[in-house]
């Protein structure tokens, strides 16, 4: 679980603001959800026999002996909120939420125990048009931020009925190679053979590669749904590859599943993943409501943005006021307030705690500001203020106090 330090938060906030802006431009509204839910919600939705539920949840009894769990993902809570607040009956909803998720995983680069997701869900839509739009929306995010090195993989998991036949073929196949399976997979063979396919054990990969694939067992309606999605993606010039082994680690998915993966972040390559979950609302006690969504891992998203050379836009103006002497100090307070009034979005730091001119200039430099604004007795007497560039070798200039705002506007506009 990481502290996200001041040197990182500006980038996080910038990227989050872009995500929010783009989601809003497709008609998504924010919902804020609790971090805790009843354990049963996750067991029923994600599935008892999944890595998340079996090994990764932070679960505890509260003072009333109710079993609660820190959310490992957002979809279950979103659906629960939709049902308990009556948002789904005869309505469509496009919602986003963001915040920390918790999974007891083996921590490594790009894989943490508290991590963050930006999550969008479209409830009440059968697709495949919304499936395409959700993917196009994610592609717009990459485009807007200059993020490359991502590849889109898609697959269809069909409907539960067509999966029964597929399941049988998987059980046949894995039973034939049972002696080569690891402990988890042997257990899952009976309970949930599909989950063998998302095993992360490298020794299992060869066996998994050769297993039958769902795409060969699709029902006609799902095949048509999938074809239409591919047509819409192609028409939008979105490149994708069919990955018949993409099954996702949660049980609630059906039909469309997809993942944006990168080779730029080492082995934690999934940056944004999602899929359709037409049965989940009903399973959790609501009326049948088709739905689809995706979740972005923010840590991986930020890392990829940086690898791709992305930068965080700086403040509109960034200055540090240096004031020596009681009278100058007092005036500096009102200048700082005036700048904050007239240059919204700027960063105005006033030297606090006094100090010599030299030590104040040192702090100004350390603050990262573009300019030091220098106010001493001399300047005060002449109603002037010194403007000293801190990031270039340029000379300090003197500016009339009442021309300061205009001068800064000009300097920062041309920067
Ligand atoms: P992975 O295959 O890497 O374990 P996942 O399939 O478990 O990912 P999802 O449940 O689909 O991941 O979550 C959506 C996104 O959240 C992932 O694409 C990834 O970017 C991010 N994510 C998932 N688990 C973690 C984690 N432990 N730490 C950081 N990011 C994560
Ligand atoms: Mg995982």
mmCIF file with all atom_site columns, C-alpha atoms in Angstrom, residues 28-228:
data_model
loop_
_atom_site.group_PDB
_atom_site.id
_atom_site.type_symbol
_atom_site.label_atom_id
_atom_site.label_alt_id
_atom_site.label_comp_id
_atom_site.label_asym_id
_atom_site.label_entity_id
_atom_site.label_seq_id
_atom_site.pdbx_PDB_ins_code
_atom_site.Cartn_x
_atom_site.Cartn_y
_atom_site.Cartn_z
_atom_site.occupancy
_atom_site.B_iso_or_equiv
_atom_site.pdbx_formal_charge
_atom_site.auth_seq_id
_atom_site.auth_comp_id
_atom_site.auth_asym_id
_atom_site.auth_atom_id
_atom_site.pdbx_PDB_model_num
ATOM 1   C CA . UNK A 1 28  ? -21.173 9.314   -17.912 1.00 0.00 ? 28  UNK A CA 1
ATOM 2   C CA . UNK A 1 29  ? -21.966 10.729  -14.468 1.00 0.00 ? 29  UNK A CA 1
ATOM 3   C CA . UNK A 1 30  ? -20.106 10.153  -11.248 1.00 0.00 ? 30  UNK A CA 1
ATOM 4   C CA . UNK A 1 31  ? -21.247 7.867   -8.448  1.00 0.00 ? 31  UNK A CA 1
ATOM 5   C CA . UNK A 1 32  ? -19.362 7.603   -5.141  1.00 0.00 ? 32  UNK A CA 1
ATOM 6   C CA . UNK A 1 33  ? -19.413 4.243   -3.480  1.00 0.00 ? 33  UNK A CA 1
ATOM 7   C CA . UNK A 1 34  ? -18.382 2.856   -0.094  1.00 0.00 ? 34  UNK A CA 1
ATOM 8   C CA . UNK A 1 35  ? -15.039 1.118   0.241   1.00 0.00 ? 35  UNK A CA 1
ATOM 9   C CA . UNK A 1 36  ? -16.634 -1.645  2.304   1.00 0.00 ? 36  UNK A CA 1
ATOM 10  C CA . UNK A 1 37  ? -19.358 -4.043  1.246   1.00 0.00 ? 37  UNK A CA 1
ATOM 11  C CA . UNK A 1 38  ? -20.739 -7.271  2.637   1.00 0.00 ? 38  UNK A CA 1
ATOM 12  C CA . UNK A 1 39  ? -18.350 -10.084 1.809   1.00 0.00 ? 39  UNK A CA 1
ATOM 13  C CA . UNK A 1 40  ? -21.171 -12.020 0.242   1.00 0.00 ? 40  UNK A CA 1
ATOM 14  C CA . UNK A 1 41  ? -21.573 -9.399  -2.479  1.00 0.00 ? 41  UNK A CA 1
ATOM 15  C CA . UNK A 1 42  ? -18.115 -10.177 -3.845  1.00 0.00 ? 42  UNK A CA 1
ATOM 16  C CA . UNK A 1 43  ? -18.349 -13.922 -3.296  1.00 0.00 ? 43  UNK A CA 1
ATOM 17  C CA . UNK A 1 44  ? -21.581 -14.021 -5.304  1.00 0.00 ? 44  UNK A CA 1
ATOM 18  C CA . UNK A 1 45  ? -20.553 -11.681 -8.101  1.00 0.00 ? 45  UNK A CA 1
ATOM 19  C CA . UNK A 1 46  ? -16.848 -12.289 -8.679  1.00 0.00 ? 46  UNK A CA 1
ATOM 20  C CA . UNK A 1 47  ? -17.321 -15.992 -7.913  1.00 0.00 ? 47  UNK A CA 1
ATOM 21  C CA . UNK A 1 48  ? -16.280 -18.208 -4.981  1.00 0.00 ? 48  UNK A CA 1
ATOM 22  C CA . UNK A 1 49  ? -13.688 -20.050 -7.030  1.00 0.00 ? 49  UNK A CA 1
ATOM 23  C CA . UNK A 1 50  ? -11.577 -17.139 -8.280  1.00 0.00 ? 50  UNK A CA 1
ATOM 24  C CA . UNK A 1 51  ? -8.178  -15.832 -7.223  1.00 0.00 ? 51  UNK A CA 1
ATOM 25  C CA . UNK A 1 52  ? -9.750  -12.661 -5.886  1.00 0.00 ? 52  UNK A CA 1
ATOM 26  C CA . UNK A 1 53  ? -12.280 -14.343 -3.602  1.00 0.00 ? 53  UNK A CA 1
ATOM 27  C CA . UNK A 1 54  ? -10.131 -17.302 -2.582  1.00 0.00 ? 54  UNK A CA 1
ATOM 28  C CA . UNK A 1 55  ? -6.877  -15.509 -1.869  1.00 0.00 ? 55  UNK A CA 1
ATOM 29  C CA . UNK A 1 56  ? -6.957  -11.762 -2.308  1.00 0.00 ? 56  UNK A CA 1
ATOM 30  C CA . UNK A 1 57  ? -9.746  -10.196 -0.262  1.00 0.00 ? 57  UNK A CA 1
ATOM 31  C CA . UNK A 1 58  ? -9.298  -8.204  2.925   1.00 0.00 ? 58  UNK A CA 1
ATOM 32  C CA . UNK A 1 59  ? -12.171 -9.641  4.928   1.00 0.00 ? 59  UNK A CA 1
ATOM 33  C CA . UNK A 1 60  ? -13.042 -9.154  8.600   1.00 0.00 ? 60  UNK A CA 1
ATOM 34  C CA . UNK A 1 61  ? -15.908 -9.349  11.049  1.00 0.00 ? 61  UNK A CA 1
ATOM 35  C CA . UNK A 1 62  ? -17.269 -6.054  12.306  1.00 0.00 ? 62  UNK A CA 1
ATOM 36  C CA . UNK A 1 63  ? -18.473 -5.520  15.895  1.00 0.00 ? 63  UNK A CA 1
ATOM 37  C CA . UNK A 1 64  ? -21.773 -7.056  15.003  1.00 0.00 ? 64  UNK A CA 1
ATOM 38  C CA . UNK A 1 65  ? -20.110 -10.184 13.567  1.00 0.00 ? 65  UNK A CA 1
ATOM 39  C CA . UNK A 1 66  ? -21.003 -9.255  10.025  1.00 0.00 ? 66  UNK A CA 1
ATOM 40  C CA . UNK A 1 67  ? -18.424 -10.223 7.445   1.00 0.00 ? 67  UNK A CA 1
ATOM 41  C CA . UNK A 1 68  ? -17.250 -7.179  5.515   1.00 0.00 ? 68  UNK A CA 1
ATOM 42  C CA . UNK A 1 69  ? -14.663 -6.846  2.759   1.00 0.00 ? 69  UNK A CA 1
ATOM 43  C CA . UNK A 1 70  ? -12.610 -3.952  1.453   1.00 0.00 ? 70  UNK A CA 1
ATOM 44  C CA . UNK A 1 71  ? -13.666 -3.760  -2.173  1.00 0.00 ? 71  UNK A CA 1
ATOM 45  C CA . UNK A 1 72  ? -11.303 -5.547  -4.576  1.00 0.00 ? 72  UNK A CA 1
ATOM 46  C CA . UNK A 1 73  ? -13.039 -3.992  -7.603  1.00 0.00 ? 73  UNK A CA 1
ATOM 47  C CA . UNK A 1 74  ? -15.855 -1.571  -8.322  1.00 0.00 ? 74  UNK A CA 1
ATOM 48  C CA . UNK A 1 75  ? -18.397 -3.330  -10.513 1.00 0.00 ? 75  UNK A CA 1
ATOM 49  C CA . UNK A 1 76  ? -20.085 -5.340  -7.744  1.00 0.00 ? 76  UNK A CA 1
ATOM 50  C CA . UNK A 1 77  ? -20.561 -2.241  -5.593  1.00 0.00 ? 77  UNK A CA 1
ATOM 51  C CA . UNK A 1 78  ? -21.829 -0.284  -8.583  1.00 0.00 ? 78  UNK A CA 1
ATOM 52  C CA . UNK A 1 79  ? -24.469 -2.922  -9.316  1.00 0.00 ? 79  UNK A CA 1
ATOM 53  C CA . UNK A 1 80  ? -25.401 -3.156  -5.630  1.00 0.00 ? 80  UNK A CA 1
ATOM 54  C CA . UNK A 1 81  ? -25.805 0.640   -5.537  1.00 0.00 ? 81  UNK A CA 1
ATOM 55  C CA . UNK A 1 82  ? -27.893 0.562   -8.715  1.00 0.00 ? 82  UNK A CA 1
ATOM 56  C CA . UNK A 1 83  ? -30.247 -1.992  -7.187  1.00 0.00 ? 83  UNK A CA 1
ATOM 57  C CA . UNK A 1 84  ? -30.532 -0.501  -3.697  1.00 0.00 ? 84  UNK A CA 1
ATOM 58  C CA . UNK A 1 85  ? -31.124 3.008   -5.055  1.00 0.00 ? 85  UNK A CA 1
ATOM 59  C CA . UNK A 1 86  ? -33.597 1.976   -7.733  1.00 0.00 ? 86  UNK A CA 1
ATOM 60  C CA . UNK A 1 87  ? -31.380 3.299   -10.544 1.00 0.00 ? 87  UNK A CA 1
ATOM 61  C CA . UNK A 1 88  ? -31.785 0.364   -12.885 1.00 0.00 ? 88  UNK A CA 1
ATOM 62  C CA . UNK A 1 89  ? -35.461 -0.433  -13.235 1.00 0.00 ? 89  UNK A CA 1
ATOM 63  C CA . UNK A 1 90  ? -36.657 0.844   -16.643 1.00 0.00 ? 90  UNK A CA 1
ATOM 64  C CA . UNK A 1 91  ? -33.636 3.112   -16.817 1.00 0.00 ? 91  UNK A CA 1
ATOM 65  C CA . UNK A 1 92  ? -30.279 3.185   -18.428 1.00 0.00 ? 92  UNK A CA 1
ATOM 66  C CA . UNK A 1 93  ? -27.269 4.420   -16.506 1.00 0.00 ? 93  UNK A CA 1
ATOM 67  C CA . UNK A 1 94  ? -23.824 5.480   -17.575 1.00 0.00 ? 94  UNK A CA 1
ATOM 68  C CA . UNK A 1 95  ? -21.712 5.866   -14.452 1.00 0.00 ? 95  UNK A CA 1
ATOM 69  C CA . UNK A 1 96  ? -18.103 6.338   -13.462 1.00 0.00 ? 96  UNK A CA 1
ATOM 70  C CA . UNK A 1 97  ? -16.367 6.061   -10.152 1.00 0.00 ? 97  UNK A CA 1
ATOM 71  C CA . UNK A 1 98  ? -12.783 6.158   -8.982  1.00 0.00 ? 98  UNK A CA 1
ATOM 72  C CA . UNK A 1 99  ? -10.810 5.276   -5.881  1.00 0.00 ? 99  UNK A CA 1
ATOM 73  C CA . UNK A 1 100 ? -8.765  2.640   -4.100  1.00 0.00 ? 100 UNK A CA 1
ATOM 74  C CA . UNK A 1 101 ? -9.266  -1.111  -4.469  1.00 0.00 ? 101 UNK A CA 1
ATOM 75  C CA . UNK A 1 102 ? -7.716  -3.731  -2.195  1.00 0.00 ? 102 UNK A CA 1
ATOM 76  C CA . UNK A 1 103 ? -6.270  -7.115  -3.067  1.00 0.00 ? 103 UNK A CA 1
ATOM 77  C CA . UNK A 1 104 ? -3.898  -9.209  -1.027  1.00 0.00 ? 104 UNK A CA 1
ATOM 78  C CA . UNK A 1 105 ? -1.479  -9.914  -3.875  1.00 0.00 ? 105 UNK A CA 1
ATOM 79  C CA . UNK A 1 106 ? 2.236   -10.394 -4.028  1.00 0.00 ? 106 UNK A CA 1
ATOM 80  C CA . UNK A 1 107 ? 3.419   -6.785  -4.298  1.00 0.00 ? 107 UNK A CA 1
ATOM 81  C CA . UNK A 1 108 ? 5.717   -5.984  -7.220  1.00 0.00 ? 108 UNK A CA 1
ATOM 82  C CA . UNK A 1 109 ? 6.125   -3.246  -9.796  1.00 0.00 ? 109 UNK A CA 1
ATOM 83  C CA . UNK A 1 110 ? 2.638   -2.422  -11.090 1.00 0.00 ? 110 UNK A CA 1
ATOM 84  C CA . UNK A 1 111 ? 0.929   -4.757  -8.606  1.00 0.00 ? 111 UNK A CA 1
ATOM 85  C CA . UNK A 1 112 ? -0.023  -3.409  -5.199  1.00 0.00 ? 112 UNK A CA 1
ATOM 86  C CA . UNK A 1 113 ? -2.316  -4.276  -2.320  1.00 0.00 ? 113 UNK A CA 1
ATOM 87  C CA . UNK A 1 114 ? -4.032  -0.933  -2.383  1.00 0.00 ? 114 UNK A CA 1
ATOM 88  C CA . UNK A 1 115 ? -4.275  0.287   -5.949  1.00 0.00 ? 115 UNK A CA 1
ATOM 89  C CA . UNK A 1 116 ? -6.597  2.655   -7.749  1.00 0.00 ? 116 UNK A CA 1
ATOM 90  C CA . UNK A 1 117 ? -9.050  2.245   -10.542 1.00 0.00 ? 117 UNK A CA 1
ATOM 91  C CA . UNK A 1 118 ? -11.064 4.527   -12.734 1.00 0.00 ? 118 UNK A CA 1
ATOM 92  C CA . UNK A 1 119 ? -14.174 2.585   -13.531 1.00 0.00 ? 119 UNK A CA 1
ATOM 93  C CA . UNK A 1 120 ? -16.953 3.157   -16.057 1.00 0.00 ? 120 UNK A CA 1
ATOM 94  C CA . UNK A 1 121 ? -20.109 1.107   -16.318 1.00 0.00 ? 121 UNK A CA 1
ATOM 95  C CA . UNK A 1 122 ? -23.035 1.272   -18.754 1.00 0.00 ? 122 UNK A CA 1
ATOM 96  C CA . UNK A 1 123 ? -26.092 -0.443  -17.288 1.00 0.00 ? 123 UNK A CA 1
ATOM 97  C CA . UNK A 1 124 ? -29.223 -1.271  -19.257 1.00 0.00 ? 124 UNK A CA 1
ATOM 98  C CA . UNK A 1 125 ? -27.493 -1.542  -22.648 1.00 0.00 ? 125 UNK A CA 1
ATOM 99  C CA . UNK A 1 126 ? -27.413 -4.742  -24.646 1.00 0.00 ? 126 UNK A CA 1
ATOM 100 C CA . UNK A 1 127 ? -24.819 -3.702  -27.186 1.00 0.00 ? 127 UNK A CA 1
ATOM 101 C CA . UNK A 1 128 ? -22.868 -4.304  -29.297 1.00 0.00 ? 128 UNK A CA 1
ATOM 102 C CA . UNK A 1 129 ? -22.970 -0.550  -30.034 1.00 0.00 ? 129 UNK A CA 1
ATOM 103 C CA . UNK A 1 130 ? -22.240 0.394   -26.420 1.00 0.00 ? 130 UNK A CA 1
ATOM 104 C CA . UNK A 1 131 ? -19.455 -2.222  -26.324 1.00 0.00 ? 131 UNK A CA 1
ATOM 105 C CA . UNK A 1 132 ? -17.867 -0.451  -29.268 1.00 0.00 ? 132 UNK A CA 1
ATOM 106 C CA . UNK A 1 133 ? -18.413 2.983   -27.771 1.00 0.00 ? 133 UNK A CA 1
ATOM 107 C CA . UNK A 1 134 ? -16.793 2.038   -24.472 1.00 0.00 ? 134 UNK A CA 1
ATOM 108 C CA . UNK A 1 135 ? -13.726 0.787   -26.293 1.00 0.00 ? 135 UNK A CA 1
ATOM 109 C CA . UNK A 1 136 ? -13.644 3.848   -28.562 1.00 0.00 ? 136 UNK A CA 1
ATOM 110 C CA . UNK A 1 137 ? -13.845 6.010   -25.434 1.00 0.00 ? 137 UNK A CA 1
ATOM 111 C CA . UNK A 1 138 ? -10.792 4.290   -23.960 1.00 0.00 ? 138 UNK A CA 1
ATOM 112 C CA . UNK A 1 139 ? -8.946  4.732   -27.262 1.00 0.00 ? 139 UNK A CA 1
ATOM 113 C CA . UNK A 1 140 ? -9.748  8.451   -27.120 1.00 0.00 ? 140 UNK A CA 1
ATOM 114 C CA . UNK A 1 141 ? -7.977  8.638   -23.760 1.00 0.00 ? 141 UNK A CA 1
ATOM 115 C CA . UNK A 1 142 ? -4.745  7.225   -25.241 1.00 0.00 ? 142 UNK A CA 1
ATOM 116 C CA . UNK A 1 143 ? -5.024  9.492   -28.247 1.00 0.00 ? 143 UNK A CA 1
ATOM 117 C CA . UNK A 1 144 ? -5.613  12.604  -26.182 1.00 0.00 ? 144 UNK A CA 1
ATOM 118 C CA . UNK A 1 145 ? -2.644  11.915  -23.908 1.00 0.00 ? 145 UNK A CA 1
ATOM 119 C CA . UNK A 1 146 ? -0.214  10.739  -26.569 1.00 0.00 ? 146 UNK A CA 1
ATOM 120 C CA . UNK A 1 147 ? -0.067  7.262   -25.037 1.00 0.00 ? 147 UNK A CA 1
ATOM 121 C CA . UNK A 1 148 ? 1.139   4.656   -27.477 1.00 0.00 ? 148 UNK A CA 1
ATOM 122 C CA . UNK A 1 149 ? 2.450   1.121   -26.959 1.00 0.00 ? 149 UNK A CA 1
ATOM 123 C CA . UNK A 1 150 ? -0.989  -0.251  -26.098 1.00 0.00 ? 150 UNK A CA 1
ATOM 124 C CA . UNK A 1 151 ? -2.648  -3.109  -27.924 1.00 0.00 ? 151 UNK A CA 1
ATOM 125 C CA . UNK A 1 152 ? -6.282  -4.026  -27.749 1.00 0.00 ? 152 UNK A CA 1
ATOM 126 C CA . UNK A 1 153 ? -7.212  -7.685  -27.270 1.00 0.00 ? 153 UNK A CA 1
ATOM 127 C CA . UNK A 1 154 ? -10.801 -8.809  -27.486 1.00 0.00 ? 154 UNK A CA 1
ATOM 128 C CA . UNK A 1 155 ? -12.715 -12.037 -27.093 1.00 0.00 ? 155 UNK A CA 1
ATOM 129 C CA . UNK A 1 156 ? -16.258 -13.254 -26.610 1.00 0.00 ? 156 UNK A CA 1
ATOM 130 C CA . UNK A 1 157 ? -17.266 -15.569 -23.791 1.00 0.00 ? 157 UNK A CA 1
ATOM 131 C CA . UNK A 1 158 ? -20.723 -16.256 -25.225 1.00 0.00 ? 158 UNK A CA 1
ATOM 132 C CA . UNK A 1 159 ? -23.728 -16.832 -23.003 1.00 0.00 ? 159 UNK A CA 1
ATOM 133 C CA . UNK A 1 160 ? -23.925 -19.139 -19.957 1.00 0.00 ? 160 UNK A CA 1
ATOM 134 C CA . UNK A 1 161 ? -25.841 -21.723 -22.018 1.00 0.00 ? 161 UNK A CA 1
ATOM 135 C CA . UNK A 1 162 ? -23.182 -21.944 -24.729 1.00 0.00 ? 162 UNK A CA 1
ATOM 136 C CA . UNK A 1 163 ? -20.538 -22.020 -22.031 1.00 0.00 ? 163 UNK A CA 1
ATOM 137 C CA . UNK A 1 164 ? -21.929 -25.265 -20.625 1.00 0.00 ? 164 UNK A CA 1
ATOM 138 C CA . UNK A 1 165 ? -20.802 -27.141 -23.718 1.00 0.00 ? 165 UNK A CA 1
ATOM 139 C CA . UNK A 1 166 ? -17.474 -25.387 -23.660 1.00 0.00 ? 166 UNK A CA 1
ATOM 140 C CA . UNK A 1 167 ? -17.054 -26.193 -19.982 1.00 0.00 ? 167 UNK A CA 1
ATOM 141 C CA . UNK A 1 168 ? -17.524 -29.884 -20.761 1.00 0.00 ? 168 UNK A CA 1
ATOM 142 C CA . UNK A 1 169 ? -14.849 -29.768 -23.427 1.00 0.00 ? 169 UNK A CA 1
ATOM 143 C CA . UNK A 1 170 ? -12.503 -28.043 -20.964 1.00 0.00 ? 170 UNK A CA 1
ATOM 144 C CA . UNK A 1 171 ? -13.111 -30.664 -18.288 1.00 0.00 ? 171 UNK A CA 1
ATOM 145 C CA . UNK A 1 172 ? -12.406 -33.398 -20.863 1.00 0.00 ? 172 UNK A CA 1
ATOM 146 C CA . UNK A 1 173 ? -9.231  -31.720 -21.978 1.00 0.00 ? 173 UNK A CA 1
ATOM 147 C CA . UNK A 1 174 ? -7.818  -30.880 -18.537 1.00 0.00 ? 174 UNK A CA 1
ATOM 148 C CA . UNK A 1 175 ? -8.765  -34.309 -17.152 1.00 0.00 ? 175 UNK A CA 1
ATOM 149 C CA . UNK A 1 176 ? -6.599  -35.792 -19.896 1.00 0.00 ? 176 UNK A CA 1
ATOM 150 C CA . UNK A 1 177 ? -3.567  -33.823 -18.672 1.00 0.00 ? 177 UNK A CA 1
ATOM 151 C CA . UNK A 1 178 ? -4.450  -33.926 -14.975 1.00 0.00 ? 178 UNK A CA 1
ATOM 152 C CA . UNK A 1 179 ? -1.018  -35.160 -13.896 1.00 0.00 ? 179 UNK A CA 1
ATOM 153 C CA . UNK A 1 180 ? 0.505   -31.931 -15.234 1.00 0.00 ? 180 UNK A CA 1
ATOM 154 C CA . UNK A 1 181 ? -1.911  -29.570 -13.451 1.00 0.00 ? 181 UNK A CA 1
ATOM 155 C CA . UNK A 1 182 ? -0.975  -27.564 -10.349 1.00 0.00 ? 182 UNK A CA 1
ATOM 156 C CA . UNK A 1 183 ? -2.973  -27.829 -7.084  1.00 0.00 ? 183 UNK A CA 1
ATOM 157 C CA . UNK A 1 184 ? -5.207  -24.839 -7.813  1.00 0.00 ? 184 UNK A CA 1
ATOM 158 C CA . UNK A 1 185 ? -6.082  -26.145 -11.231 1.00 0.00 ? 185 UNK A CA 1
ATOM 159 C CA . UNK A 1 186 ? -6.891  -29.645 -10.000 1.00 0.00 ? 186 UNK A CA 1
ATOM 160 C CA . UNK A 1 187 ? -9.315  -28.160 -7.499  1.00 0.00 ? 187 UNK A CA 1
ATOM 161 C CA . UNK A 1 188 ? -10.803 -25.880 -10.142 1.00 0.00 ? 188 UNK A CA 1
ATOM 162 C CA . UNK A 1 189 ? -11.222 -28.695 -12.599 1.00 0.00 ? 189 UNK A CA 1
ATOM 163 C CA . UNK A 1 190 ? -14.325 -29.788 -10.713 1.00 0.00 ? 190 UNK A CA 1
ATOM 164 C CA . UNK A 1 191 ? -15.573 -26.443 -9.466  1.00 0.00 ? 191 UNK A CA 1
ATOM 165 C CA . UNK A 1 192 ? -14.743 -23.866 -12.103 1.00 0.00 ? 192 UNK A CA 1
ATOM 166 C CA . UNK A 1 193 ? -12.625 -25.159 -15.003 1.00 0.00 ? 193 UNK A CA 1
ATOM 167 C CA . UNK A 1 194 ? -12.765 -21.819 -16.849 1.00 0.00 ? 194 UNK A CA 1
ATOM 168 C CA . UNK A 1 195 ? -10.658 -20.285 -14.070 1.00 0.00 ? 195 UNK A CA 1
ATOM 169 C CA . UNK A 1 196 ? -7.778  -22.622 -14.917 1.00 0.00 ? 196 UNK A CA 1
ATOM 170 C CA . UNK A 1 197 ? -7.380  -20.492 -18.029 1.00 0.00 ? 197 UNK A CA 1
ATOM 171 C CA . UNK A 1 198 ? -6.403  -17.358 -16.107 1.00 0.00 ? 198 UNK A CA 1
ATOM 172 C CA . UNK A 1 199 ? -3.826  -19.129 -13.967 1.00 0.00 ? 199 UNK A CA 1
ATOM 173 C CA . UNK A 1 200 ? -0.721  -16.999 -13.631 1.00 0.00 ? 200 UNK A CA 1
ATOM 174 C CA . UNK A 1 201 ? 1.521   -20.026 -13.022 1.00 0.00 ? 201 UNK A CA 1
ATOM 175 C CA . UNK A 1 202 ? 4.127   -20.020 -15.831 1.00 0.00 ? 202 UNK A CA 1
ATOM 176 C CA . UNK A 1 203 ? 4.318   -23.811 -15.716 1.00 0.00 ? 203 UNK A CA 1
ATOM 177 C CA . UNK A 1 204 ? 0.656   -24.039 -16.658 1.00 0.00 ? 204 UNK A CA 1
ATOM 178 C CA . UNK A 1 205 ? 0.907   -21.831 -19.730 1.00 0.00 ? 205 UNK A CA 1
ATOM 179 C CA . UNK A 1 206 ? 1.765   -24.572 -22.229 1.00 0.00 ? 206 UNK A CA 1
ATOM 180 C CA . UNK A 1 207 ? -1.214  -26.685 -21.191 1.00 0.00 ? 207 UNK A CA 1
ATOM 181 C CA . UNK A 1 208 ? -3.491  -23.647 -21.272 1.00 0.00 ? 208 UNK A CA 1
ATOM 182 C CA . UNK A 1 209 ? -2.283  -22.666 -24.752 1.00 0.00 ? 209 UNK A CA 1
ATOM 183 C CA . UNK A 1 210 ? -3.425  -26.007 -26.120 1.00 0.00 ? 210 UNK A CA 1
ATOM 184 C CA . UNK A 1 211 ? -6.850  -25.995 -24.419 1.00 0.00 ? 211 UNK A CA 1
ATOM 185 C CA . UNK A 1 212 ? -10.044 -25.661 -26.457 1.00 0.00 ? 212 UNK A CA 1
ATOM 186 C CA . UNK A 1 213 ? -11.214 -22.048 -26.904 1.00 0.00 ? 213 UNK A CA 1
ATOM 187 C CA . UNK A 1 214 ? -14.622 -20.536 -26.183 1.00 0.00 ? 214 UNK A CA 1
ATOM 188 C CA . UNK A 1 215 ? -14.803 -18.781 -29.525 1.00 0.00 ? 215 UNK A CA 1
ATOM 189 C CA . UNK A 1 216 ? -15.384 -22.187 -31.186 1.00 0.00 ? 216 UNK A CA 1
ATOM 190 C CA . UNK A 1 217 ? -18.428 -22.760 -28.982 1.00 0.00 ? 217 UNK A CA 1
ATOM 191 C CA . UNK A 1 218 ? -20.215 -19.428 -29.384 1.00 0.00 ? 218 UNK A CA 1
ATOM 192 C CA . UNK A 1 219 ? -23.980 -19.438 -29.830 1.00 0.00 ? 219 UNK A CA 1
ATOM 193 C CA . UNK A 1 220 ? -25.245 -17.723 -32.977 1.00 0.00 ? 220 UNK A CA 1
ATOM 194 C CA . UNK A 1 221 ? -26.548 -14.606 -31.233 1.00 0.00 ? 221 UNK A CA 1
ATOM 195 C CA . UNK A 1 222 ? -23.241 -14.073 -29.407 1.00 0.00 ? 222 UNK A CA 1
ATOM 196 C CA . UNK A 1 223 ? -21.277 -14.649 -32.612 1.00 0.00 ? 223 UNK A CA 1
ATOM 197 C CA . UNK A 1 224 ? -23.401 -12.013 -34.351 1.00 0.00 ? 224 UNK A CA 1
ATOM 198 C CA . UNK A 1 225 ? -22.982 -9.614  -31.410 1.00 0.00 ? 225 UNK A CA 1
ATOM 199 C CA . UNK A 1 226 ? -19.212 -10.121 -31.581 1.00 0.00 ? 226 UNK A CA 1
ATOM 200 C CA . UNK A 1 227 ? -19.080 -9.656  -35.372 1.00 0.00 ? 227 UNK A CA 1
ATOM 201 C CA . UNK A 1 228 ? -20.970 -6.405  -35.135 1.00 0.00 ? 228 UNK A CA 1
#
